[in-house]
Amino acid sequence: MEVDHIKPRKEGGKDVYKNLQLLHGHCHDTKTLKDIRKAEKAILNISEWDRVK
C-alpha cells in the first residue's frame, strides 16, 4: 500500500489527512500517470498560446 494525495500537490493539494488515501502500488502508478497527463493537457504550448492572443 502507498499513500497518495487525492488532489495532487502540484494542483494545490495539501498534506492533510482528508487529502490522503491508501492505494495499491499499481493503482497509485496508474493514478499518478493520469494526473500527469491531465496537467500536461492544461498547459498551453507556445504555438497554442500564439493562437489565443
PDB file of C-alpha atoms in Angstrom:
ATOM      1  CA  MET A   1       0.000   0.000   0.000  1.00  0.00           C
ATOM      2  CA  GLU A   2       1.124   3.543  -0.756  1.00  0.00           C
ATOM      3  CA  VAL A   3      -0.041   6.958   0.412  1.00  0.00           C
ATOM      4  CA  ASP A   4      -1.489   9.116  -2.374  1.00  0.00           C
ATOM      5  CA  HIS A   5      -2.611  12.735  -2.480  1.00  0.00           C
ATOM      6  CA  ILE A   6      -6.224  12.774  -3.711  1.00  0.00           C
ATOM      7  CA  LYS A   7      -5.666  16.279  -5.118  1.00  0.00           C
ATOM      8  CA  PRO A   8      -2.023  16.336  -6.262  1.00  0.00           C
ATOM      9  CA  ARG A   9       0.286  18.813  -4.570  1.00  0.00           C
ATOM     10  CA  LYS A  10       1.124  20.264  -7.995  1.00  0.00           C
ATOM     11  CA  GLU A  11      -2.559  21.242  -8.235  1.00  0.00           C
ATOM     12  CA  GLY A  12      -2.602  22.823  -4.785  1.00  0.00           C
ATOM     13  CA  GLY A  13      -3.367  19.687  -2.769  1.00  0.00           C
ATOM     14  CA  LYS A  14      -2.281  19.859   0.852  1.00  0.00           C
ATOM     15  CA  ASP A  15      -0.501  17.387   3.129  1.00  0.00           C
ATOM     16  CA  VAL A  16      -3.572  16.864   5.318  1.00  0.00           C
ATOM     17  CA  TYR A  17      -5.323  13.620   6.211  1.00  0.00           C
ATOM     18  CA  LYS A  18      -8.500  14.439   4.273  1.00  0.00           C
ATOM     19  CA  ASN A  19      -6.402  14.764   1.092  1.00  0.00           C
ATOM     20  CA  LEU A  20      -4.617  11.430   1.537  1.00  0.00           C
ATOM     21  CA  GLN A  21      -5.658   7.904   0.641  1.00  0.00           C
ATOM     22  CA  LEU A  22      -4.089   4.461   0.569  1.00  0.00           C
ATOM     23  CA  LEU A  23      -3.705   2.874  -2.833  1.00  0.00           C
ATOM     24  CA  HIS A  24      -2.242  -0.370  -4.078  1.00  0.00           C
ATOM     25  CA  GLY A  25       1.143   0.318  -5.709  1.00  0.00           C
ATOM     26  CA  HIS A  26      -0.066  -0.400  -9.261  1.00  0.00           C
ATOM     27  CA  CYS A  27      -3.210   1.700  -8.773  1.00  0.00           C
ATOM     28  CA  HIS A  28      -1.084   4.564  -7.430  1.00  0.00           C
ATOM     29  CA  ASP A  29       1.136   4.426 -10.531  1.00  0.00           C
ATOM     30  CA  THR A  30      -1.941   4.460 -12.791  1.00  0.00           C
ATOM     31  CA  LYS A  31      -3.488   7.431 -10.959  1.00  0.00           C
ATOM     32  CA  THR A  32      -0.213   9.366 -10.994  1.00  0.00           C
ATOM     33  CA  LEU A  33       0.136   8.882 -14.758  1.00  0.00           C
ATOM     34  CA  LYS A  34      -3.458  10.047 -15.251  1.00  0.00           C
ATOM     35  CA  ASP A  35      -2.788  13.138 -13.084  1.00  0.00           C
ATOM     36  CA  ILE A  36       0.353  13.959 -15.108  1.00  0.00           C
ATOM     37  CA  ARG A  37      -1.462  13.629 -18.426  1.00  0.00           C
ATOM     38  CA  LYS A  38      -4.281  15.852 -17.147  1.00  0.00           C
ATOM     39  CA  ALA A  39      -1.757  18.513 -16.100  1.00  0.00           C
ATOM     40  CA  GLU A  40       0.070  18.326 -19.436  1.00  0.00           C
ATOM     41  CA  LYS A  41      -3.179  18.937 -21.336  1.00  0.00           C
ATOM     42  CA  ALA A  42      -3.839  22.020 -19.207  1.00  0.00           C
ATOM     43  CA  ILE A  43      -0.526  23.616 -20.148  1.00  0.00           C
ATOM     44  CA  LEU A  44      -0.609  25.557 -23.393  1.00  0.00           C
ATOM     45  CA  ASN A  45       2.411  25.136 -25.596  1.00  0.00           C
ATOM     46  CA  ILE A  46       3.849  28.178 -27.364  1.00  0.00           C
ATOM     47  CA  SER A  47       2.026  27.588 -30.662  1.00  0.00           C
ATOM     48  CA  GLU A  48      -1.328  27.298 -28.870  1.00  0.00           C
ATOM     49  CA  TRP A  49      -0.588  30.443 -26.847  1.00  0.00           C
ATOM     50  CA  ASP A  50       0.034  32.426 -30.066  1.00  0.00           C
ATOM     51  CA  ARG A  51      -3.434  31.413 -31.312  1.00  0.00           C
ATOM     52  CA  VAL A  52      -5.033  32.527 -28.041  1.00  0.00           C
ATOM     53  CA  LYS A  53      -3.536  36.045 -28.155  1.00  0.00           C
TER      54      LYS A  53
END
